[in-house]
Coordinates of C-alpha atoms and ligand atoms in Angstrom, one line a residue:
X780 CA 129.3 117.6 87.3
X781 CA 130.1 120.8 89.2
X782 CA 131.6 122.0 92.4
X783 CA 128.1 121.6 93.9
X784 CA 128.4 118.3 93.8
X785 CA 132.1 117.3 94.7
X786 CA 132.4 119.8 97.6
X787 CA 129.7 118.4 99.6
X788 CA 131.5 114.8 99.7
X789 CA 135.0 116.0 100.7
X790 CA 133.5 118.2 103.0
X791 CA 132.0 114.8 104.2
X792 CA 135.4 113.1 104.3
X793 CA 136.3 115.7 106.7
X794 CA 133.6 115.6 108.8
X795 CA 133.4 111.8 109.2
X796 CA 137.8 112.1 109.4
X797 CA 137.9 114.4 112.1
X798 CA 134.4 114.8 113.6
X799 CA 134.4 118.3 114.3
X800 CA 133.0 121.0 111.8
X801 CA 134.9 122.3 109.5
X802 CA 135.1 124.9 106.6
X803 CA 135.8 124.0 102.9
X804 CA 136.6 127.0 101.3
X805 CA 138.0 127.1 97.4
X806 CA 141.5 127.6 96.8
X807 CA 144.6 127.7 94.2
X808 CA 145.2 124.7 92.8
X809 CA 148.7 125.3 93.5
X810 CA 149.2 121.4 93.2
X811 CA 149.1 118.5 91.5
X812 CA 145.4 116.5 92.2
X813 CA 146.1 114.2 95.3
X814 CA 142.7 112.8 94.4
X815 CA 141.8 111.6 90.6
X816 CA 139.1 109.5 89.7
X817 CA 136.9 108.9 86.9
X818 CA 133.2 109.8 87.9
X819 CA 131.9 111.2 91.2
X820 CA 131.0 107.8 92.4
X821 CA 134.1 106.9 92.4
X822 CA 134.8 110.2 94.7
X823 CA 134.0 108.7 98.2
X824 CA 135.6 105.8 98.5
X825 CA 138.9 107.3 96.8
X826 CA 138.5 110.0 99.8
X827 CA 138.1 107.4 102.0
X828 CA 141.8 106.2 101.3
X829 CA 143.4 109.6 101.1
X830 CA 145.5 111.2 103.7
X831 CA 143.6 114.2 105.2
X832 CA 145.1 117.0 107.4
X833 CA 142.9 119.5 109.3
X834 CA 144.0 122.6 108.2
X835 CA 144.8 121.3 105.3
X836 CA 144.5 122.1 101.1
X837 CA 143.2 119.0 98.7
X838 CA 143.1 119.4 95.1
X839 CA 140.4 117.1 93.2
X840 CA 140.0 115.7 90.1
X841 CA 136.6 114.2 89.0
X842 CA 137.0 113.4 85.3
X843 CA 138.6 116.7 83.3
X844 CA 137.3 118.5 86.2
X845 CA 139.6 119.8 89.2
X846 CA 138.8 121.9 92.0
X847 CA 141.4 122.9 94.5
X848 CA 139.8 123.3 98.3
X849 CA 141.2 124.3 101.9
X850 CA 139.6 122.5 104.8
X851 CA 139.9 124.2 107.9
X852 CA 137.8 125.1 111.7
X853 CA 136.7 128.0 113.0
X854 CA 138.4 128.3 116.2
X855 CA 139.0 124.9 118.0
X856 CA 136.3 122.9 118.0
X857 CA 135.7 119.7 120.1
X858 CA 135.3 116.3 118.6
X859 CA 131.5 115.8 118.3
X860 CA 130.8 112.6 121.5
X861 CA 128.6 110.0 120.1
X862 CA 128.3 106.4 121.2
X863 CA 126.8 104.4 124.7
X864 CA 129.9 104.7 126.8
X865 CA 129.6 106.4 129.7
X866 CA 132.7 108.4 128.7
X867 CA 130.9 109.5 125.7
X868 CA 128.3 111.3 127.7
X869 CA 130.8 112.5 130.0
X870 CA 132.0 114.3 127.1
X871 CA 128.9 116.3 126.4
X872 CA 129.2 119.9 126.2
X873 CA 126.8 120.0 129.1
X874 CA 128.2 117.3 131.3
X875 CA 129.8 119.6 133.2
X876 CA 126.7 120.8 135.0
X877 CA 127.1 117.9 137.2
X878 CA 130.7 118.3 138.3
X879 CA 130.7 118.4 141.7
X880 CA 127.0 117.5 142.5
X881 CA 125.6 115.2 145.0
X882 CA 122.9 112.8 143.4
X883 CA 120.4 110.3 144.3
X884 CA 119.3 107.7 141.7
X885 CA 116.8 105.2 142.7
X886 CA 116.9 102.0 140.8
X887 CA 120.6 102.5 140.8
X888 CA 121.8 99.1 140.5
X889 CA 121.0 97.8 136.8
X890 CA 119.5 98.6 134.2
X891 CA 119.1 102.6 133.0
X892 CA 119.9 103.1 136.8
X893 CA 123.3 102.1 136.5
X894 CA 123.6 103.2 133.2
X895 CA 122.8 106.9 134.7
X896 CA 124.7 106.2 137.9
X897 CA 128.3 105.4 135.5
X898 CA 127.3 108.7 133.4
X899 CA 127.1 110.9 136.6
X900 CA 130.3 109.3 138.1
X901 CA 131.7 109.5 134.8
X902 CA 131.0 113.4 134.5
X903 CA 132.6 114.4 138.3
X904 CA 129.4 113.9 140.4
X905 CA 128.7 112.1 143.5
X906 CA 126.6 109.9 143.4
X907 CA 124.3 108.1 146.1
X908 CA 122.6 103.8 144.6
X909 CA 119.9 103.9 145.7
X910 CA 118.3 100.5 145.5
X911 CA 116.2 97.8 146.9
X912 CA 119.0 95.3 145.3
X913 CA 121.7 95.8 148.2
X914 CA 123.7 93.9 146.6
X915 CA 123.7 94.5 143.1
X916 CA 124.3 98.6 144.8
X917 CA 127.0 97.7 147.0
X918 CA 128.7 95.9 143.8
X919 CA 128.2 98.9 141.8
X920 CA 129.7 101.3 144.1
X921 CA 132.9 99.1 144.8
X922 CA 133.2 98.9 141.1
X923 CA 133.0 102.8 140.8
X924 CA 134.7 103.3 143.6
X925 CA 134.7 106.5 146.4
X926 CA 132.5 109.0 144.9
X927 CA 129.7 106.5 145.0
X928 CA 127.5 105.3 148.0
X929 CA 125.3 102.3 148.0
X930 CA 121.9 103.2 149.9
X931 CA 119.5 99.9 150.5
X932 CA 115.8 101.4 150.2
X933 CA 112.3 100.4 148.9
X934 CA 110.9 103.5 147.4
X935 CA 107.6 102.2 148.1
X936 CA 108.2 102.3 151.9
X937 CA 108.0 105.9 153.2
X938 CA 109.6 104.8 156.5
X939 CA 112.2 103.7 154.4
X940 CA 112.6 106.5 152.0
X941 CA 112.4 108.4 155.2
X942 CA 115.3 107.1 156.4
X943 CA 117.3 107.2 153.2
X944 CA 116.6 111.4 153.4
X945 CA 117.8 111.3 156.6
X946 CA 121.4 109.0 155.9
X947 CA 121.9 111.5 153.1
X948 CA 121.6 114.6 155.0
X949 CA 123.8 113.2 157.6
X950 CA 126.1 112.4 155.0
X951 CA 126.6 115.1 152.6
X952 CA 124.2 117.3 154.1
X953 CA 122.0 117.6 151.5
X954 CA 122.2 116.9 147.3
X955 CA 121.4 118.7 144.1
X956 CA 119.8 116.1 141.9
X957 CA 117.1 113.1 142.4
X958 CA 116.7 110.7 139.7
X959 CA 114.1 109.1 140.4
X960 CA 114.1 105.9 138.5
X961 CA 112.9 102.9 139.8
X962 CA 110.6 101.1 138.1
X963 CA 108.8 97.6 137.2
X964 CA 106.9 96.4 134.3
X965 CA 103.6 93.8 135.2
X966 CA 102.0 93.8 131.4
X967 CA 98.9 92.0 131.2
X968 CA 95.6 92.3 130.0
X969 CA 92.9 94.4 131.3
X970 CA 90.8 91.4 131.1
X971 CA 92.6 89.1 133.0
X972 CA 95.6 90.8 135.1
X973 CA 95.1 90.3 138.6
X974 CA 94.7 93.1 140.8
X975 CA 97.6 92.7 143.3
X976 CA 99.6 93.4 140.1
X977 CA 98.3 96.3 138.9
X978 CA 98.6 97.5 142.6
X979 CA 102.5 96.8 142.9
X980 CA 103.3 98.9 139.8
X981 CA 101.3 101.6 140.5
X982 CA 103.1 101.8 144.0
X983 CA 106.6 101.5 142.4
X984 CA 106.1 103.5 139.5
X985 CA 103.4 106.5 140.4
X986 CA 103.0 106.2 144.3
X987 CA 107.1 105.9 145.6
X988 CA 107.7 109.3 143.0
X989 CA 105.4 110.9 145.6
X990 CA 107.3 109.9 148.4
X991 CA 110.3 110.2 146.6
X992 CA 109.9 114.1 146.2
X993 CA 108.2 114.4 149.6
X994 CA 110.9 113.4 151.6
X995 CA 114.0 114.4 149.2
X996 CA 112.5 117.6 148.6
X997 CA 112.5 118.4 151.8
X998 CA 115.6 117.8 152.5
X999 CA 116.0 120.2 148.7
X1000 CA 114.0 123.1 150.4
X1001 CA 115.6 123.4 153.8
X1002 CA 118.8 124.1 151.9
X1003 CA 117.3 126.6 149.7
X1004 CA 115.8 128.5 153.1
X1005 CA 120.1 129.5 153.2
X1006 CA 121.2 129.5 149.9
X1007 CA 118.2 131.2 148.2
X1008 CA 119.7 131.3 144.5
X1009 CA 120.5 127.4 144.4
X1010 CA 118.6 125.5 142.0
X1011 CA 117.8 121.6 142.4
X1012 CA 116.3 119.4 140.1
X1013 CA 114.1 116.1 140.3
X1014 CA 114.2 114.1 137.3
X1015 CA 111.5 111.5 137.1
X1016 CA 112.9 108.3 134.5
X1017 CA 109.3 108.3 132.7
X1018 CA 108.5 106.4 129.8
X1019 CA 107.2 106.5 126.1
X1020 CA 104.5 104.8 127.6
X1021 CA 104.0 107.6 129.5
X1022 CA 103.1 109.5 126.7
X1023 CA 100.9 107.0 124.4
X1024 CA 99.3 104.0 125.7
X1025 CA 100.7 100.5 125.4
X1026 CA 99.0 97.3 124.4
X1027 CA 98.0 94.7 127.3
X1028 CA 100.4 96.9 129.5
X1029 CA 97.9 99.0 131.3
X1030 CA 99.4 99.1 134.4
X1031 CA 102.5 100.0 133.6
X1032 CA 101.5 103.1 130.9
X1033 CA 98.8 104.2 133.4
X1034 CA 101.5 104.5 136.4
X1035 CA 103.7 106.7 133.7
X1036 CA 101.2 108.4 132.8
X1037 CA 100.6 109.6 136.1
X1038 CA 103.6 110.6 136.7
X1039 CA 103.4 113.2 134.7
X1040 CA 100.3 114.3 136.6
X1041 CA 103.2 114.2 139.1
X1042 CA 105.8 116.1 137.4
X1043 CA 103.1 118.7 136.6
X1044 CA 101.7 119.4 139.8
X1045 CA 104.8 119.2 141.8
X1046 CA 106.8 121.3 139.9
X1047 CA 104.1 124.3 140.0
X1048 CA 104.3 123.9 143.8
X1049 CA 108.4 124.0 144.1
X1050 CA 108.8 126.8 142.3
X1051 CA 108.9 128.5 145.3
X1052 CA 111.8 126.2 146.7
X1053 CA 113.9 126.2 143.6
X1054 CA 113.3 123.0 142.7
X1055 CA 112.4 122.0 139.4
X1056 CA 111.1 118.9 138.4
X1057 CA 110.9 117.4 134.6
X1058 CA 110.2 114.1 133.9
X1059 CA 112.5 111.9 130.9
X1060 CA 110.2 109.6 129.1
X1061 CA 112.6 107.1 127.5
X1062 CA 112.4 104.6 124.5
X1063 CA 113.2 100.9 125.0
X1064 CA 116.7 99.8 126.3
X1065 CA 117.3 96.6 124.5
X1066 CA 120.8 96.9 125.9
X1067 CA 119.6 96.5 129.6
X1068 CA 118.5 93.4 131.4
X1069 CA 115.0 94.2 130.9
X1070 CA 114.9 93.5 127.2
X1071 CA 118.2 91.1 126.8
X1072 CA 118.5 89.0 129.9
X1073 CA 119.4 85.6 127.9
X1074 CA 116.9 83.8 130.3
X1075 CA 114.1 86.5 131.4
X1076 CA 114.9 89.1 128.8
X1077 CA 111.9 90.1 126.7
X1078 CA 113.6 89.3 123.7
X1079 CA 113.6 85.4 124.5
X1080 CA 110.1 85.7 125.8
X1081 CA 108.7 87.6 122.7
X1082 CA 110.4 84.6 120.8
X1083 CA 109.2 81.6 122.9
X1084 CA 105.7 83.3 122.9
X1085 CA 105.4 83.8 119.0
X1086 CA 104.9 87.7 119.3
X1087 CA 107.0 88.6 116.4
X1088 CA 105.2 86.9 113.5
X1089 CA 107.9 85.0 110.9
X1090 CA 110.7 85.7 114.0
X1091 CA 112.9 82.4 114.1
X1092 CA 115.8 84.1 116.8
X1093 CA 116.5 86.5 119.5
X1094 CA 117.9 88.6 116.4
X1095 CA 115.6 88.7 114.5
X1096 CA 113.2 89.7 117.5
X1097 CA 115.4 92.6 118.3
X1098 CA 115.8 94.0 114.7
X1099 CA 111.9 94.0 114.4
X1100 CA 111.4 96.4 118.0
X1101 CA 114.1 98.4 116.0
X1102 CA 112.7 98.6 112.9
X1103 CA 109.9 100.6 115.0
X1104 CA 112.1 103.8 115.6
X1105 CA 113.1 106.3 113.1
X1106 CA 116.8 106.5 114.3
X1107 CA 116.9 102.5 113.9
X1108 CA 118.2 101.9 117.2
X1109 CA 116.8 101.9 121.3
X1110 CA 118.0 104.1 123.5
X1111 CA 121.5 103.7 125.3
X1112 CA 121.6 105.4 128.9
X1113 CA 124.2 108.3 127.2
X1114 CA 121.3 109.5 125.2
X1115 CA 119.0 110.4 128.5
X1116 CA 122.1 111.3 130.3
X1117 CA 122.2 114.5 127.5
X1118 CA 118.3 114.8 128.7
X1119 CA 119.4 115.0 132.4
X1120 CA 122.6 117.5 131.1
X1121 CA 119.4 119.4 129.6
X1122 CA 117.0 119.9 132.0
X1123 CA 120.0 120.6 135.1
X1124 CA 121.4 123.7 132.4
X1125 CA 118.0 124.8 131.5
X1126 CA 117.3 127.2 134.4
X1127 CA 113.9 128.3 132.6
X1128 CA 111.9 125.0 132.4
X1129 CA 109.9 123.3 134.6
X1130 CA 107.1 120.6 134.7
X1131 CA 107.7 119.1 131.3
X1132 CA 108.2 115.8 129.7
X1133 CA 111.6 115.6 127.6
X1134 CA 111.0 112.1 125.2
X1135 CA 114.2 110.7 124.6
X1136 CA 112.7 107.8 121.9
X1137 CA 115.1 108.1 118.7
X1138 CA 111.8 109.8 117.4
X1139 CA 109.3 106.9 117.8
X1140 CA 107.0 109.0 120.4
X1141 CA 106.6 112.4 119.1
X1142 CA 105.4 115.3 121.2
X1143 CA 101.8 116.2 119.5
X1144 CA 100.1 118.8 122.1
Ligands
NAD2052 N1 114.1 99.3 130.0 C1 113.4 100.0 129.2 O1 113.3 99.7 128.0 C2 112.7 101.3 129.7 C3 112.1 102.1 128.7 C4 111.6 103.3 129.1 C5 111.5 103.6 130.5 N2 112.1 102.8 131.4 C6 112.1 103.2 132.8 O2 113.4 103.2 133.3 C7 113.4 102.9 134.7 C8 114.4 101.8 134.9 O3 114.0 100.7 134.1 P1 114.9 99.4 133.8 O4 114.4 98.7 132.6 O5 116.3 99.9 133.8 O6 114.7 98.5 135.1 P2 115.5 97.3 135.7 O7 114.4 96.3 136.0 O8 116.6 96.9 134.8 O9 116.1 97.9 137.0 C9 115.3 98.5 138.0 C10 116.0 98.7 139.2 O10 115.1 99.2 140.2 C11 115.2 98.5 141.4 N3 113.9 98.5 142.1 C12 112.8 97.8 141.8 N4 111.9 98.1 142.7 C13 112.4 98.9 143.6 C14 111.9 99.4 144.8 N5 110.7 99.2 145.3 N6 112.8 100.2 145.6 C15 114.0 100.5 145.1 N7 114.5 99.9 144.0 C16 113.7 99.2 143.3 C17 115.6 97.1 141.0 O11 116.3 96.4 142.0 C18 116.6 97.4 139.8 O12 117.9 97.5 140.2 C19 112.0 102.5 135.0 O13 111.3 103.6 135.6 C20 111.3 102.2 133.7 O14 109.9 102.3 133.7 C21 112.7 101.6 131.0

């Protein structure tokens, strides 16, 4: 046993104390051991217990060996935000690229809509919920209260995402950031999915993202003609499944996968407006509606419909779609809010496709 190997733990007992980073230099051992135990295994959970100040000395004492360390920071670090709260994202070192911004997101009601919609509020922004739901957007906008306004539109109209440029120019004169994120899943097989459904996604998911930019970016260029070193951003909510191809769920990974087409060719063409435009492709939310509504949810209908071999409850149908992703969870709406933090700071990237999948879609060309 050696410093090499009890270091690394107290460091560790720091760490997960005070979640910042922090310094463990050796010291005197000017003191008595606050720490004694038998054999290093014994070492975590005894620092576990111990009272820990940050700056702070700690003598240890790991059989007849003692080491005497100071724990300190360089400069004044800020705790480290993890977590799904809104507040959490909020408090990302980036968040504050939003401050003060005027955003659109489409699909704001439920879902990663309103999970992006709270994160936006959250981080100082005003935000326009966009949504075919009028409801469920007016609800959401009570709830969040006066930097928020509900718009009622069906991104696969143009007339009607016509009209929603036009209410937002004559309201706040213009924006900085579209989310486009709107979305539907129709899975199916090729062999028997019938054609009107196939249709529908493709105009929600690939054909409104064109009309989306059309209409917004517009509105994005004409204020670019008078403030020529402003810099916009369209995000499009993508998908894994716009990256690889999905089983029996055509429709849906084709639509995504055009959207990239999408991201791609747009962004080379607005350039020249300051707009840049990055798509998020996203793992599955098994927080949201889509995956655990207790009556509609996937998670019920993957269980009534025998999909998860050996699965007896909605439990044990969500901890196999885990089990799937290296970081053993799905993705929360604070972990693409960092993607959108991302691609608004980067000023030198356009046209790409951030995955956002806890490492279960990797990027491979
Ligand atoms: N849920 C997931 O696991 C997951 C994973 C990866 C990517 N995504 C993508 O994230 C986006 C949101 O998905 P979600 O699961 O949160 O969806 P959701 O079904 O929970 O919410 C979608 C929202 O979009 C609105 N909407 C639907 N059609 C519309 C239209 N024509 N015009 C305006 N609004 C419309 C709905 O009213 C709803 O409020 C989609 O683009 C989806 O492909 C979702």
């Amino acid at each position: 046993m050696s410093v090499e190997q009890i270091a690394p733990l107290v460091r560790g007992a720091f760490l997960g104390r005070f979640n910042v980073p922090v310094i463990l230099a050796p010291a005197e051992p000017t003191t008595e051991a606050a720490i004694s135990v038998a054999a290093l295994d014994e070492l975590p959970a005894a620092l576990a217990a111990a009272e820990l100040t940050l700056p702070g000395d700690l003598r240890v004492a790991v059989g007849d060996e003692s080491h005497a360390f100071h724990a300190s920071t360089l400069g004044e670090p800020a705790p480290i935000p993890h977590g799904k709260d809104p507040a959490a994202s909020a408090a990302a070192a980036r968040a504050r690229v939003v401050v003060g911004k005027v955003a659109v997101v489409t699909g704001g009601a439920q879902g990663f809509g309103a999970e992006i919609v709270r994160g936006l509020v959250a981080s100082g922004a005003f935000v326009y919920i966009a949504d075919l739901n009028a409801d469920g957007a007016a609800k959401l906008a009570a709830e969040l209260g006066p930097t928020t306004a509900p718009i009622t539109v069906n991104v696969a109209d143009e007339a009607s995402v016509e009209a929603m440029a036009a209410q937002i120019a004559a309201t706040t004169g213009g924006l900085d950031l579209v989310v486009s994120n709107a979305g539907i899943v129709r899975a199916g097989s090729v062999l028997e999915q019938e054609a009107a459904d196939f249709r529908l996604t493709t105009e929600i998911n690939y054909t409104a993202f064109f009309l989306i930019t059309k209409h917004l970016g517009r509105l994005l260029a004409a204020q670019r003609r008078t403030a020529p070193d402003w810099t916009t951003d369209i995000i499009q909510i993508n998908s894994k499944s716009g990256l690889v191809g999905s089983n029996k769920n055509g429709a849906y990974a084709g639509s995504k996968f055009g959207g990239i087409g999408l991201v791609q060719s747009f962004a080379l063409e607005l350039v020249e407006h300051g707009i840049k435009v990055n798509a998020i492709c996203p793992g599955n939310f098994y927080d949201g509606p889509l995956w655990s509504d207790p009556d509609r949810g996937l998670f019920v209908q993957y269980l009534a419909s025998g999909k998860v071999p050996g699965a007896t409850t909605v439990d044990e149908v969500r901890e196999f779609y885990e089990s799937k992703v290296p970081l053993r969870r799905g993705t929360y709406g604070s972990d693409v809010m960092r993607a959108i933090y991302y691609l608004i700071e980067q000023d030198y990237e356009t046209g790409q496709a951030v995955p956002v999948t806890g490492g279960q879609v990797m990027l491979s060309s």
